[in-house]
Amino acid sequence: MEFKHFIPHVNRPDLTNKAVGACIGTVAEGRVAILDNSPTMEIASQYHIWQAEVYVPTVPLTTAQTMNWMRSMAIEDGLDVFGFQHNDGEPAEGTIDRLYELARTLTEPWGVIFSNYDVCCVFNTKAVKETGEWDWLRFPFYHLDNDYYHRLRLAGYPTIRTGLKCHHHNDASSTIKSDPERHLVNQVYFPGSAQLLKLKWGDACV
């Protein structure tokens, strides 16, 4: 089974270090790819200290653009599946191995396998290829997950909740909690994207 394990980064390199460290000694070791969306390229400038490939986009990407970048890379590289881990997510021992083992052995159609929701998860490349891109226009930051997982299920690819443990530092959203400007932008965007989700799907998508 061919795969890469993606960890996008915007800020908090200390948390990214923990996220990468949780992959050491697992099947993801040697397959980790960090997408450096920081404004100062703080990961890329120190690429030699990271036990991972480091990619730098031409300009920093939004969350939706980041998901579409991972999707495109998985399709272009012919990956069977690909992992996605928040940089403030720290999977417990055994979680990563179990996620990829399930991805390898499941025989029924599936779209994404969750641990603690998508803090660390694995996507089926065939499913995301058929489902299409994340909706970057309506949901650049938040509610893109609700929308996309609903679309996966509509396309016949169930989302699978495993209950596997993955610690989400700072009770989630470390990126905006660590940046006052991003926090302010989110206060404006969040209610708007929630309304757009309602307009797109009504009560069918939560």
mmCIF file of C-alpha atoms in Angstrom:
data_model
loop_
_atom_site.group_PDB
_atom_site.id
_atom_site.type_symbol
_atom_site.label_atom_id
_atom_site.label_comp_id
_atom_site.label_asym_id
_atom_site.label_seq_id
_atom_site.Cartn_x
_atom_site.Cartn_y
_atom_site.Cartn_z
ATOM 1 C CA MET A 1 0.000 0.000 0.000
ATOM 2 C CA GLU A 2 1.494 3.320 -1.099
ATOM 3 C CA PHE A 3 0.912 6.339 1.116
ATOM 4 C CA LYS A 4 2.245 9.571 2.563
ATOM 5 C CA HIS A 5 1.386 11.080 5.923
ATOM 6 C CA PHE A 6 0.791 14.849 5.668
ATOM 7 C CA ILE A 7 1.158 17.347 8.515
ATOM 8 C CA PRO A 8 0.392 20.948 7.420
ATOM 9 C CA HIS A 9 2.074 23.701 9.435
ATOM 10 C CA VAL A 10 1.205 27.375 9.966
ATOM 11 C CA ASN A 11 2.680 28.189 13.375
ATOM 12 C CA ARG A 12 3.685 26.555 16.645
ATOM 13 C CA PRO A 13 6.744 24.546 15.497
ATOM 14 C CA ASP A 14 6.899 23.097 18.995
ATOM 15 C CA LEU A 15 3.596 21.336 18.364
ATOM 16 C CA THR A 16 4.627 20.308 14.855
ATOM 17 C CA ASN A 17 7.691 18.712 16.401
ATOM 18 C CA LYS A 18 5.447 16.661 18.711
ATOM 19 C CA ALA A 19 3.212 15.719 15.799
ATOM 20 C CA VAL A 20 6.159 14.459 13.761
ATOM 21 C CA GLY A 21 7.643 12.774 16.816
ATOM 22 C CA ALA A 22 4.461 10.745 17.266
ATOM 23 C CA CYS A 23 5.108 9.219 13.822
ATOM 24 C CA ILE A 24 8.565 7.924 14.735
ATOM 25 C CA GLY A 25 8.484 4.187 15.298
ATOM 26 C CA THR A 26 5.253 3.775 13.318
ATOM 27 C CA VAL A 27 4.502 2.761 9.738
ATOM 28 C CA ALA A 28 4.424 6.496 8.902
ATOM 29 C CA GLU A 29 8.098 6.970 9.778
ATOM 30 C CA GLY A 30 9.939 7.971 6.627
ATOM 31 C CA ARG A 31 6.664 8.877 4.907
ATOM 32 C CA VAL A 32 5.872 12.132 6.720
ATOM 33 C CA ALA A 33 5.478 15.266 4.595
ATOM 34 C CA ILE A 34 5.170 18.715 6.177
ATOM 35 C CA LEU A 35 3.522 21.463 4.149
ATOM 36 C CA ASP A 36 5.005 24.706 5.444
ATOM 37 C CA ASN A 37 2.291 27.362 5.275
ATOM 38 C CA SER A 38 4.055 29.651 7.746
ATOM 39 C CA PRO A 39 4.619 33.241 6.562
ATOM 40 C CA THR A 40 8.338 32.989 7.354
ATOM 41 C CA MET A 41 8.904 29.439 6.058
ATOM 42 C CA GLU A 42 10.091 28.546 9.544
ATOM 43 C CA ILE A 43 10.001 24.810 8.879
ATOM 44 C CA ALA A 44 11.641 24.951 5.454
ATOM 45 C CA SER A 45 14.441 27.136 6.766
ATOM 46 C CA GLN A 46 15.336 24.369 9.211
ATOM 47 C CA TYR A 47 14.455 21.397 7.025
ATOM 48 C CA HIS A 48 17.558 19.508 8.129
ATOM 49 C CA ILE A 49 16.221 19.065 11.681
ATOM 50 C CA TRP A 50 12.896 17.550 10.635
ATOM 51 C CA GLN A 51 12.500 13.818 10.103
ATOM 52 C CA ALA A 52 10.179 14.528 7.204
ATOM 53 C CA GLU A 53 9.953 15.871 3.680
ATOM 54 C CA VAL A 54 9.216 19.594 3.716
ATOM 55 C CA TYR A 55 7.167 21.269 0.987
ATOM 56 C CA VAL A 56 6.704 25.016 0.591
ATOM 57 C CA PRO A 57 3.855 26.364 -1.563
ATOM 58 C CA THR A 58 4.392 29.423 -3.738
ATOM 59 C CA VAL A 59 2.178 31.334 -1.308
ATOM 60 C CA PRO A 60 0.720 30.162 2.033
ATOM 61 C CA LEU A 61 -2.469 28.196 1.468
ATOM 62 C CA THR A 62 -5.816 28.279 3.230
ATOM 63 C CA THR A 63 -7.041 25.107 4.918
ATOM 64 C CA ALA A 64 -9.166 24.125 1.921
ATOM 65 C CA GLN A 65 -6.321 24.803 -0.500
ATOM 66 C CA THR A 66 -4.050 22.699 1.686
ATOM 67 C CA MET A 67 -6.472 19.777 1.588
ATOM 68 C CA ASN A 68 -6.699 20.097 -2.196
ATOM 69 C CA TRP A 69 -2.904 20.184 -2.449
ATOM 70 C CA MET A 70 -2.692 16.908 -0.517
ATOM 71 C CA ARG A 71 -5.446 15.415 -2.658
ATOM 72 C CA SER A 72 -3.655 16.419 -5.873
ATOM 73 C CA MET A 73 -0.335 15.044 -4.690
ATOM 74 C CA ALA A 74 -1.921 11.742 -3.682
ATOM 75 C CA ILE A 75 -3.589 11.395 -7.078
ATOM 76 C CA GLU A 76 -0.519 12.453 -9.068
ATOM 77 C CA ASP A 77 1.801 10.159 -7.092
ATOM 78 C CA GLY A 78 -0.557 7.202 -7.386
ATOM 79 C CA LEU A 79 -0.969 6.798 -3.643
ATOM 80 C CA ASP A 80 -3.543 4.291 -2.432
ATOM 81 C CA VAL A 81 -4.278 6.322 0.688
ATOM 82 C CA PHE A 82 -2.896 9.375 2.451
ATOM 83 C CA GLY A 83 -2.792 10.463 6.055
ATOM 84 C CA PHE A 84 -3.692 13.863 7.419
ATOM 85 C CA GLN A 85 -2.648 14.993 10.889
ATOM 86 C CA HIS A 86 -3.208 18.384 12.505
ATOM 87 C CA ASN A 87 0.065 19.887 13.646
ATOM 88 C CA ASP A 88 -1.442 20.180 17.144
ATOM 89 C CA GLY A 89 -2.470 16.534 17.118
ATOM 90 C CA GLU A 90 -0.431 13.898 18.932
ATOM 91 C CA PRO A 91 -1.639 10.345 18.252
ATOM 92 C CA ALA A 92 -1.325 7.864 21.088
ATOM 93 C CA GLU A 93 0.937 4.856 20.715
ATOM 94 C CA GLY A 94 -0.600 2.411 18.261
ATOM 95 C CA THR A 95 -3.080 4.854 16.711
ATOM 96 C CA ILE A 96 -1.205 5.540 13.481
ATOM 97 C CA ASP A 97 -0.358 1.895 12.905
ATOM 98 C CA ARG A 98 -3.947 0.860 13.499
ATOM 99 C CA LEU A 99 -5.334 3.503 11.120
ATOM 100 C CA TYR A 100 -3.138 2.338 8.274
ATOM 101 C CA GLU A 101 -3.777 -1.305 9.067
ATOM 102 C CA LEU A 102 -7.499 -0.672 8.766
ATOM 103 C CA ALA A 103 -6.921 1.197 5.507
ATOM 104 C CA ARG A 104 -5.008 -1.811 4.173
ATOM 105 C CA THR A 105 -7.486 -4.468 5.244
ATOM 106 C CA LEU A 106 -10.955 -2.937 4.815
ATOM 107 C CA THR A 107 -12.793 -4.597 1.950
ATOM 108 C CA GLU A 108 -15.940 -2.436 1.852
ATOM 109 C CA PRO A 109 -15.859 1.045 0.272
ATOM 110 C CA TRP A 110 -14.721 3.783 2.624
ATOM 111 C CA GLY A 111 -13.773 7.440 2.399
ATOM 112 C CA VAL A 112 -11.866 8.389 5.548
ATOM 113 C CA ILE A 113 -10.908 6.615 8.759
ATOM 114 C CA PHE A 114 -10.939 8.828 11.856
ATOM 115 C CA SER A 115 -9.134 8.569 15.173
ATOM 116 C CA ASN A 116 -10.186 11.551 17.322
ATOM 117 C CA TYR A 117 -12.293 12.816 14.407
ATOM 118 C CA ASP A 118 -9.832 14.054 11.745
ATOM 119 C CA VAL A 119 -7.080 15.196 14.136
ATOM 120 C CA CYS A 120 -5.294 12.167 12.705
ATOM 121 C CA CYS A 121 -7.001 10.289 9.902
ATOM 122 C CA VAL A 122 -6.451 8.402 6.657
ATOM 123 C CA PHE A 123 -8.161 9.161 3.336
ATOM 124 C CA ASN A 124 -8.927 6.750 0.516
ATOM 125 C CA THR A 125 -7.430 8.359 -2.593
ATOM 126 C CA LYS A 126 -9.968 6.710 -4.895
ATOM 127 C CA ALA A 127 -12.784 8.188 -2.824
ATOM 128 C CA VAL A 128 -11.449 11.751 -2.795
ATOM 129 C CA LYS A 129 -10.663 11.562 -6.505
ATOM 130 C CA GLU A 130 -14.291 10.693 -7.247
ATOM 131 C CA THR A 131 -15.740 13.117 -4.705
ATOM 132 C CA GLY A 132 -13.764 16.080 -6.023
ATOM 133 C CA GLU A 133 -11.981 18.983 -4.389
ATOM 134 C CA TRP A 134 -12.677 20.511 -1.016
ATOM 135 C CA ASP A 135 -14.969 23.531 -1.438
ATOM 136 C CA TRP A 136 -12.349 26.279 -1.279
ATOM 137 C CA LEU A 137 -14.804 29.029 -2.254
ATOM 138 C CA ARG A 138 -17.375 28.614 0.520
ATOM 139 C CA PHE A 139 -15.210 27.096 3.227
ATOM 140 C CA PRO A 140 -11.588 28.334 3.151
ATOM 141 C CA PHE A 141 -11.009 27.576 6.849
ATOM 142 C CA TYR A 142 -13.883 26.114 8.855
ATOM 143 C CA HIS A 143 -16.862 23.887 7.990
ATOM 144 C CA LEU A 144 -14.963 22.448 5.021
ATOM 145 C CA ASP A 145 -14.793 19.194 7.003
ATOM 146 C CA ASN A 146 -18.579 18.966 7.556
ATOM 147 C CA ASP A 147 -19.147 19.645 3.878
ATOM 148 C CA TYR A 148 -16.568 17.224 2.543
ATOM 149 C CA TYR A 149 -17.386 14.279 4.784
ATOM 150 C CA HIS A 150 -21.052 14.673 3.871
ATOM 151 C CA ARG A 151 -20.094 14.621 0.198
ATOM 152 C CA LEU A 152 -17.980 11.495 0.699
ATOM 153 C CA ARG A 153 -20.937 9.701 2.229
ATOM 154 C CA LEU A 154 -23.250 10.849 -0.570
ATOM 155 C CA ALA A 155 -20.733 9.452 -3.071
ATOM 156 C CA GLY A 156 -20.950 6.047 -1.385
ATOM 157 C CA TYR A 157 -17.807 6.267 0.726
ATOM 158 C CA PRO A 158 -18.593 6.013 4.457
ATOM 159 C CA THR A 159 -16.631 7.877 7.095
ATOM 160 C CA ILE A 160 -15.385 5.481 9.763
ATOM 161 C CA ARG A 161 -15.031 6.457 13.419
ATOM 162 C CA THR A 162 -12.606 4.219 15.289
ATOM 163 C CA GLY A 163 -12.323 5.940 18.655
ATOM 164 C CA LEU A 164 -8.548 5.560 18.497
ATOM 165 C CA LYS A 165 -6.800 8.003 20.797
ATOM 166 C CA CYS A 166 -5.185 11.204 19.555
ATOM 167 C CA HIS A 167 -4.531 14.132 21.847
ATOM 168 C CA HIS A 168 -5.590 17.527 20.478
ATOM 169 C CA HIS A 169 -3.426 20.122 22.194
ATOM 170 C CA ASN A 170 -5.026 23.284 23.608
ATOM 171 C CA ASP A 171 -8.506 21.816 23.072
ATOM 172 C CA ALA A 172 -8.047 22.310 19.310
ATOM 173 C CA SER A 173 -7.516 25.343 17.059
ATOM 174 C CA SER A 174 -3.981 25.999 18.268
ATOM 175 C CA THR A 175 -3.201 27.880 15.057
ATOM 176 C CA ILE A 176 -5.728 30.660 15.614
ATOM 177 C CA LYS A 177 -5.297 30.641 19.382
ATOM 178 C CA SER A 178 -1.621 31.435 18.832
ATOM 179 C CA ASP A 179 -2.226 34.324 16.411
ATOM 180 C CA PRO A 180 -4.481 37.291 17.324
ATOM 181 C CA GLU A 181 -4.949 38.283 13.682
ATOM 182 C CA ARG A 182 -6.054 34.788 12.665
ATOM 183 C CA HIS A 183 -8.345 34.693 15.689
ATOM 184 C CA LEU A 184 -9.961 37.951 14.567
ATOM 185 C CA VAL A 185 -10.376 36.729 10.986
ATOM 186 C CA ASN A 186 -11.979 33.533 12.262
ATOM 187 C CA GLN A 187 -14.511 35.514 14.285
ATOM 188 C CA VAL A 188 -15.688 37.027 10.997
ATOM 189 C CA TYR A 189 -15.463 33.926 8.787
ATOM 190 C CA PHE A 190 -16.865 31.278 11.121
ATOM 191 C CA PRO A 191 -20.510 32.400 11.307
ATOM 192 C CA GLY A 192 -20.504 33.117 7.585
ATOM 193 C CA SER A 193 -19.250 29.667 6.655
ATOM 194 C CA ALA A 194 -21.770 28.111 9.063
ATOM 195 C CA GLN A 195 -24.537 29.935 7.209
ATOM 196 C CA LEU A 196 -23.156 28.848 3.839
ATOM 197 C CA LEU A 197 -23.138 25.232 5.025
ATOM 198 C CA LYS A 198 -26.786 25.593 6.022
ATOM 199 C CA LEU A 199 -27.651 27.108 2.647
ATOM 200 C CA LYS A 200 -25.849 24.342 0.779
ATOM 201 C CA TRP A 201 -27.198 21.330 2.626
ATOM 202 C CA GLY A 202 -29.998 22.451 4.926
ATOM 203 C CA ASP A 203 -30.246 20.213 7.973
ATOM 204 C CA ALA A 204 -28.708 17.236 6.146
ATOM 205 C CA CYS A 205 -25.125 18.192 7.002
ATOM 206 C CA VAL A 206 -23.962 18.879 10.548
#
